[in-house]
Short mmCIF file of C-alpha atoms in Angstrom, two decimals:
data_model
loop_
_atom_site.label_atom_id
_atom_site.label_comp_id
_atom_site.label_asym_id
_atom_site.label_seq_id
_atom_site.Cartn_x
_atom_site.Cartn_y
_atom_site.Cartn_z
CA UNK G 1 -16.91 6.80 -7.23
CA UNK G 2 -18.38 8.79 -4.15
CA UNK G 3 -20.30 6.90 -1.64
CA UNK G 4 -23.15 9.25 -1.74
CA UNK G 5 -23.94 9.70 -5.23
CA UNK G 6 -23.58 6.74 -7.36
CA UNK G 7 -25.31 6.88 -10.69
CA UNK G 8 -23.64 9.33 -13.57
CA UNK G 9 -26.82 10.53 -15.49
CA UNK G 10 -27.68 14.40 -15.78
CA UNK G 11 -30.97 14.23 -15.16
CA UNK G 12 -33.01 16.87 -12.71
CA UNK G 13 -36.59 17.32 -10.82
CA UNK G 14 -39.34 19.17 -12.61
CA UNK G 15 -40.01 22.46 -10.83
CA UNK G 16 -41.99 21.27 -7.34
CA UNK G 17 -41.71 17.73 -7.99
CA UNK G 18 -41.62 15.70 -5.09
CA UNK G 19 -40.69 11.53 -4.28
CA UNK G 20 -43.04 10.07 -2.28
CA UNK G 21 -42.17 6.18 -2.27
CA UNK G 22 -40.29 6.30 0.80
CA UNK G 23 -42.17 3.80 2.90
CA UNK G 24 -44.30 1.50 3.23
CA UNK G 25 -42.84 -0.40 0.10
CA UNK G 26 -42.26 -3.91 2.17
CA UNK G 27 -44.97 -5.01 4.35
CA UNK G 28 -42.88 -7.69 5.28
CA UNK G 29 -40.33 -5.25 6.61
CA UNK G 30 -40.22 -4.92 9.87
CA UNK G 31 -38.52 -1.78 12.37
CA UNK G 32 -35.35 -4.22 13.00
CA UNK G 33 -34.67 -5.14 9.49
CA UNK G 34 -35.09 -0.89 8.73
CA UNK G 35 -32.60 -0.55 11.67
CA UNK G 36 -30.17 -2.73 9.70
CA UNK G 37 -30.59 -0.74 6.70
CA UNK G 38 -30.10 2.77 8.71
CA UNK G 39 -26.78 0.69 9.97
CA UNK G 40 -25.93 0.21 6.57
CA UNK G 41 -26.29 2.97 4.79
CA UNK G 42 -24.79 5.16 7.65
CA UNK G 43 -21.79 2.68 8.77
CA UNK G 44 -19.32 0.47 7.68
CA UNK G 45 -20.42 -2.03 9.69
CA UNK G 46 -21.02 -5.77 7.97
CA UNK G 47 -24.78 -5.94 9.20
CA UNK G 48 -26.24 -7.92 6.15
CA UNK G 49 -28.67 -5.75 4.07
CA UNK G 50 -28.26 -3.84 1.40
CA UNK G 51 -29.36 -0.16 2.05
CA UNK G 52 -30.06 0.39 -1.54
CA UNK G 53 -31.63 -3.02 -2.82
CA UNK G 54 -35.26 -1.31 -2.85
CA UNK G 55 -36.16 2.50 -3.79
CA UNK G 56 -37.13 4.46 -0.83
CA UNK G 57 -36.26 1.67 2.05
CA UNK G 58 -33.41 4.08 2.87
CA UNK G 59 -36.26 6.65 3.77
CA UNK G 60 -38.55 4.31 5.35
CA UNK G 61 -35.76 3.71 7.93
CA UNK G 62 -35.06 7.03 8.76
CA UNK G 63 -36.62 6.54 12.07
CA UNK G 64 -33.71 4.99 13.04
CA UNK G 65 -30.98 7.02 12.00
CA UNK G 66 -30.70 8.90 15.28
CA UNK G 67 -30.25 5.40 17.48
CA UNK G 68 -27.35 4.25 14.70
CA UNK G 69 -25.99 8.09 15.53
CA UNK G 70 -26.08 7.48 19.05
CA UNK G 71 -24.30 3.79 18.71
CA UNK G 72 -21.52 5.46 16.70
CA UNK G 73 -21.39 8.33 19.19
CA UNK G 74 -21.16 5.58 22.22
CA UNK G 75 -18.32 4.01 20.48
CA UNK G 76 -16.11 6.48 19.67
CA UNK G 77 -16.13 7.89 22.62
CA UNK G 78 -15.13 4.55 23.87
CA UNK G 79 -11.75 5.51 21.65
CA UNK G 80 -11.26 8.69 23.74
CA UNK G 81 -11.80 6.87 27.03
CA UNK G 82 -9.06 4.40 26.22
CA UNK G 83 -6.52 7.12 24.47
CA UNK G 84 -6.80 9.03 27.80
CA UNK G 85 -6.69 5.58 30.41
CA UNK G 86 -3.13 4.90 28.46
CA UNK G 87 -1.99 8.62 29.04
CA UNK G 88 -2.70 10.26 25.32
CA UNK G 89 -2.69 14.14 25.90
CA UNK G 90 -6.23 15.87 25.02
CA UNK G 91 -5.19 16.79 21.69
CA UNK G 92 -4.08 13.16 20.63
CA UNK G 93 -7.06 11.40 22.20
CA UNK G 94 -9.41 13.73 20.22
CA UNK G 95 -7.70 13.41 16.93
CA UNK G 96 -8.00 9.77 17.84
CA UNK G 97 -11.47 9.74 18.21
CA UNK G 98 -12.58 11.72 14.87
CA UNK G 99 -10.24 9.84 13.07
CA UNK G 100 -12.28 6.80 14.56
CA UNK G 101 -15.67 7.85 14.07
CA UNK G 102 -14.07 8.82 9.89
CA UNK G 103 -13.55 5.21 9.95
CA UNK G 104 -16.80 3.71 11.40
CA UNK G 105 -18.44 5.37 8.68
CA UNK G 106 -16.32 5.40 5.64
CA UNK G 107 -15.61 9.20 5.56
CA UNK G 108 -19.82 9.18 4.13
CA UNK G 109 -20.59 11.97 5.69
CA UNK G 110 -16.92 14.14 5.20
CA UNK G 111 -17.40 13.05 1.42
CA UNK G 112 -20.92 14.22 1.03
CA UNK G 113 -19.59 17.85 2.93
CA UNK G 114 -16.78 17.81 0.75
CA UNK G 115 -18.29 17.68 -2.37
CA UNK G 116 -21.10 19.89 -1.80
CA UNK G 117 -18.19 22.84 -0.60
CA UNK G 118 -16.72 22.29 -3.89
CA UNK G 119 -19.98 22.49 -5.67
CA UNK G 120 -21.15 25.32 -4.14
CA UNK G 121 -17.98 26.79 -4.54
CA UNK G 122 -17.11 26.57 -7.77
CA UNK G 123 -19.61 25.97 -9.91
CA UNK G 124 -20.95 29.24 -12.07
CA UNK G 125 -24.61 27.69 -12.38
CA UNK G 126 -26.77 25.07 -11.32
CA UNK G 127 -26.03 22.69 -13.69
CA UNK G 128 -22.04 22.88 -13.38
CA UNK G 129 -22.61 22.80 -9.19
CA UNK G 130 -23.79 19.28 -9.65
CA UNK G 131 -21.11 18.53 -11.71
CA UNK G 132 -18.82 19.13 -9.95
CA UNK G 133 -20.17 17.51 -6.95
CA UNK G 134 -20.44 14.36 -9.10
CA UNK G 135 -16.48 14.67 -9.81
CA UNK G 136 -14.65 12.14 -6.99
CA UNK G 137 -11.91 14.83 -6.85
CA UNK G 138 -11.99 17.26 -4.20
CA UNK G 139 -11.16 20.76 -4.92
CA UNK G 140 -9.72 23.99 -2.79
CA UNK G 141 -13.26 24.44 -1.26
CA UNK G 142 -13.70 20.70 -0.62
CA UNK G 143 -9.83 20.20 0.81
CA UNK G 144 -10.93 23.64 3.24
CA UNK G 145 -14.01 22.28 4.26
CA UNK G 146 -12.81 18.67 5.53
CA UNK G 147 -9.98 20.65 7.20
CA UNK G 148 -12.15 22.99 9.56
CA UNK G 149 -14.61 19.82 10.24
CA UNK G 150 -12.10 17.51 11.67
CA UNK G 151 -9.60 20.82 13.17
CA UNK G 152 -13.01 21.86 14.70
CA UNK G 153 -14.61 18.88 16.14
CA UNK G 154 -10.91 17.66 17.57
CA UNK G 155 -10.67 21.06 19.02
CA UNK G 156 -13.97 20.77 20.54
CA UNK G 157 -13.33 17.54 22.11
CA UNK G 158 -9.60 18.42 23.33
CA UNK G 159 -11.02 21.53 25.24
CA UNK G 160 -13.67 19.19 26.84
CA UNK G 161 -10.42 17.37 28.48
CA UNK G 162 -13.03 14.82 30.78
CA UNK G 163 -13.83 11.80 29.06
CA UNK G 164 -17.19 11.57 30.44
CA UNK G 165 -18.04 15.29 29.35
CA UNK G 166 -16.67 14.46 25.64
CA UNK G 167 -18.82 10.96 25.55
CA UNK G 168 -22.35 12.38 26.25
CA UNK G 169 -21.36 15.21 23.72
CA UNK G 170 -20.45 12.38 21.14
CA UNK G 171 -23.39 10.43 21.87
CA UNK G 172 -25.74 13.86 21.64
CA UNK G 173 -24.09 15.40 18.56
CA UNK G 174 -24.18 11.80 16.39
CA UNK G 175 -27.38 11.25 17.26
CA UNK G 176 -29.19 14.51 16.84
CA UNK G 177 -27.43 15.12 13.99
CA UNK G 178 -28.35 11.96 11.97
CA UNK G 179 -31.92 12.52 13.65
CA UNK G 180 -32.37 15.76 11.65
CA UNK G 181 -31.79 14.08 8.17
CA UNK G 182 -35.47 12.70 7.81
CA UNK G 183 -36.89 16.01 8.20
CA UNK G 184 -34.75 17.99 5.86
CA UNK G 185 -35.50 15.24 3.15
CA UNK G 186 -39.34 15.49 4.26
CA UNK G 187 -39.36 19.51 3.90
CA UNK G 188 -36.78 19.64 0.92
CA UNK G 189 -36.92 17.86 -2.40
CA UNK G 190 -33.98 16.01 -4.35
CA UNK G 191 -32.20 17.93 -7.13
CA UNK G 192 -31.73 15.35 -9.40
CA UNK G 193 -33.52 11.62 -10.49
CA UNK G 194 -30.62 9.85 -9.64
CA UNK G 195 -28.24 9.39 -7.27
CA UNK G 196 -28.54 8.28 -3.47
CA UNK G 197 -30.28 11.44 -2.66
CA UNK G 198 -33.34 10.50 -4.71
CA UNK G 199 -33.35 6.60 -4.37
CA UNK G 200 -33.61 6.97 -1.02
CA UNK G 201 -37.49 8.43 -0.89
CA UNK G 202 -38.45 10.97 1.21
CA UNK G 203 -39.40 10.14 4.28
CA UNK G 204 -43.08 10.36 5.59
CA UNK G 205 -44.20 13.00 8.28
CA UNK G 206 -43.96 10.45 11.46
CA UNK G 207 -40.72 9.08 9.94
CA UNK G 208 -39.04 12.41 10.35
CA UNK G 209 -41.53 13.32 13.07
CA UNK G 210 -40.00 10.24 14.94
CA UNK G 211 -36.45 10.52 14.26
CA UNK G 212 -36.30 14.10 14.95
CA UNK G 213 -37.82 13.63 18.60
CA UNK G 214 -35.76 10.63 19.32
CA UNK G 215 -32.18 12.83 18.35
CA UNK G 216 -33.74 15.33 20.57
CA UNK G 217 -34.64 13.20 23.60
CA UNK G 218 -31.23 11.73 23.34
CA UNK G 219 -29.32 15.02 22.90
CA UNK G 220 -31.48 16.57 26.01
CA UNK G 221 -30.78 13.33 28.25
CA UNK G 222 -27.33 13.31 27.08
CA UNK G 223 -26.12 17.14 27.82
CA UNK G 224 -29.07 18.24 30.23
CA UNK G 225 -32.09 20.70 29.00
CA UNK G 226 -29.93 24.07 29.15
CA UNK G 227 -26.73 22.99 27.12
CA UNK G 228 -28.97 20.59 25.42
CA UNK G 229 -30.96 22.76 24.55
CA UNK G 230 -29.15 25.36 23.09
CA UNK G 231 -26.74 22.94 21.25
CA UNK G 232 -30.08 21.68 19.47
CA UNK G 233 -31.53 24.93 18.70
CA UNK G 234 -27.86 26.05 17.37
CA UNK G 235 -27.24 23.09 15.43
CA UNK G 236 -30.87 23.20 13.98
CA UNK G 237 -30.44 26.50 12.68
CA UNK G 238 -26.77 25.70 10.55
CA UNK G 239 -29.04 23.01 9.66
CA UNK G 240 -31.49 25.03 8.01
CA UNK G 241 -28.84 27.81 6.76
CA UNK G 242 -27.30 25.35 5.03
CA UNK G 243 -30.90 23.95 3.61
CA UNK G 244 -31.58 27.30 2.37
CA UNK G 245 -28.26 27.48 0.48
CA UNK G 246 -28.83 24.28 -0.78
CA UNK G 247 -32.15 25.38 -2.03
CA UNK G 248 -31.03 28.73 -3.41
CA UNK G 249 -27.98 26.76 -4.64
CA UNK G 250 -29.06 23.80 -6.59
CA UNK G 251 -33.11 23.79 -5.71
CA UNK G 252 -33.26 21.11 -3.36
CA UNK G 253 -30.62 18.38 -1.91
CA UNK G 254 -28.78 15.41 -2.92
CA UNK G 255 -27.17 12.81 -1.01
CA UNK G 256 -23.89 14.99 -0.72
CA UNK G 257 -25.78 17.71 0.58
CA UNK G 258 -27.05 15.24 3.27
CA UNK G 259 -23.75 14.56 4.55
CA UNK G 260 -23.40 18.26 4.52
CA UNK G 261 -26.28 18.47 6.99
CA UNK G 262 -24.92 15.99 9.07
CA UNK G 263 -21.70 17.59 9.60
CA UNK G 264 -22.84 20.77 10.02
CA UNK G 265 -24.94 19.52 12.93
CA UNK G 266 -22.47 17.74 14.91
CA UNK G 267 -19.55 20.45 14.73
CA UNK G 268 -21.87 22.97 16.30
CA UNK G 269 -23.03 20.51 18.48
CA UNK G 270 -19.38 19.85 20.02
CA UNK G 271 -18.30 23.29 19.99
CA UNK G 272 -21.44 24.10 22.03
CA UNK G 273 -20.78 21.21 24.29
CA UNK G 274 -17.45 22.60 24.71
CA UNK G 275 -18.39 26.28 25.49
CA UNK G 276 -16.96 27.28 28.98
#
């Protein structure tokens, strides 16, 4: 069963209907225990909560998806700082590190990107596009799609060569990536009545108000206001190409599509990083 979409009933949205139990649920919830459940939902780390115990806790926490972003970002680019100290080529030690960063977080997002390729691909309407993306097979269009995310992002970080360069571009392109996820779920609605994508709420304006600024300040601190900038403003707008597709596509997202987002994000974000 995919990671991202979990229940197997057909059901869709009404035309303009919108989920708005994404916070506030728990008053007894406080921001580390919705850190936890940002670490769970986006890692494979054992942190002790259960991302999907409570409908819309997953959007509550959204705030924190760009520090969890960040914290995988720091560590695999620990990986490429030790596969270059014991004298990996450039190529190795970046293959190393996506395949790292695939493991931290159980292949969630590849899945999600995946699935939607093969959706969007293949399916003739609406109804067979979700389908598909339901089916835990991947297709040509899903097969294509993980290949040009990792060959691109291990390109990217071979051709930065320095280890310190490739870090803060790690650090910058998981975090602002992740940090863009509240918004799109704020300004788009689910496409189904299941499934991660709608359990998870939508997020309130200063959830994705806050998690978009904090992916920025840490993508602008990371890679410096000019390259920053222009890897945020770049990786914003595949963002949003790919949120209009989704919309024209299936009429809103699902948690597939999510992943989607995210990996859109952080290849342009590395191949910007990694412009000469």
């Amino acid at each position: 069963m995919q990671p991202y979409e979990r229940s197997t009933s057909g059901s869709r949205l009404s035309p303009g209907q919108r989920v708005t139990y994404g916070r506030g649920m728990d008053a007894r919830r406080g921001p580390f225990d919705e850190f936890g459940i940002a670490m769970a939902v986006l890692t494979r780390l054992p942190v002790g909560m259960d991302a999907q115990a409570e409908p819309g806790a997953i959007a509550a926490a959204g705030w924190a998806f760009p520090l969890v972003g960040a914290g995988i970002g720091g560590l695999v680019a620990a990986v490429f700082f030790i596969a270059e100290l014991v004298g990996c080529a450039g190529a190795v030690a970046a293959g190393l590190t996506v395949l790292a960063g695939i493991a931290l977080t159980g292949a969630f997002h590849e899945d999600g990107l995946a699935d939607t390729a093969d959706g969007f691909g293949g399916g003739r309407d609406r109804d067979a596009k979700l389908a598909i993306m339901r089916d835990s097979w991947h297709g040509s269009f899903g097969i294509l799609a993980l290949v040009f995310s990792v060959g691109l992002r291990t390109a990217a970080l071979a051709a930065m060569g320095d280890p310190v360069h490739a870090g803060i571009a790690l650090v910058a392109a998981h975090a602002a990536s992740r940090g863009a996820l509240p918004a799109v779920m704020h300004i788009l609605s689910p496409a189904r009545m299941d499934g991660l994508g709608f359990t998870a709420g939508q997020p309130s304006r200063p959830v994705a108000l806050i998690a978009a600024l904090i992916g920025v300040a840490i993508a602008l601190a990371a890679l410096g206001p000019a390259r920053g900038g222009a890897a945020l403003l770049l990786g914003a707008a595949a963002i949003a190409l790919t949120g209009m597709l989704a919309r024209q596509q299936i009429g809103g997202y699902t948690g597939d599509v999510l992943g989607a987002f995210q990996q859109m994000g952080e290849i342009v974000m590395l191949l910007v990083a990694a412009a000469k």
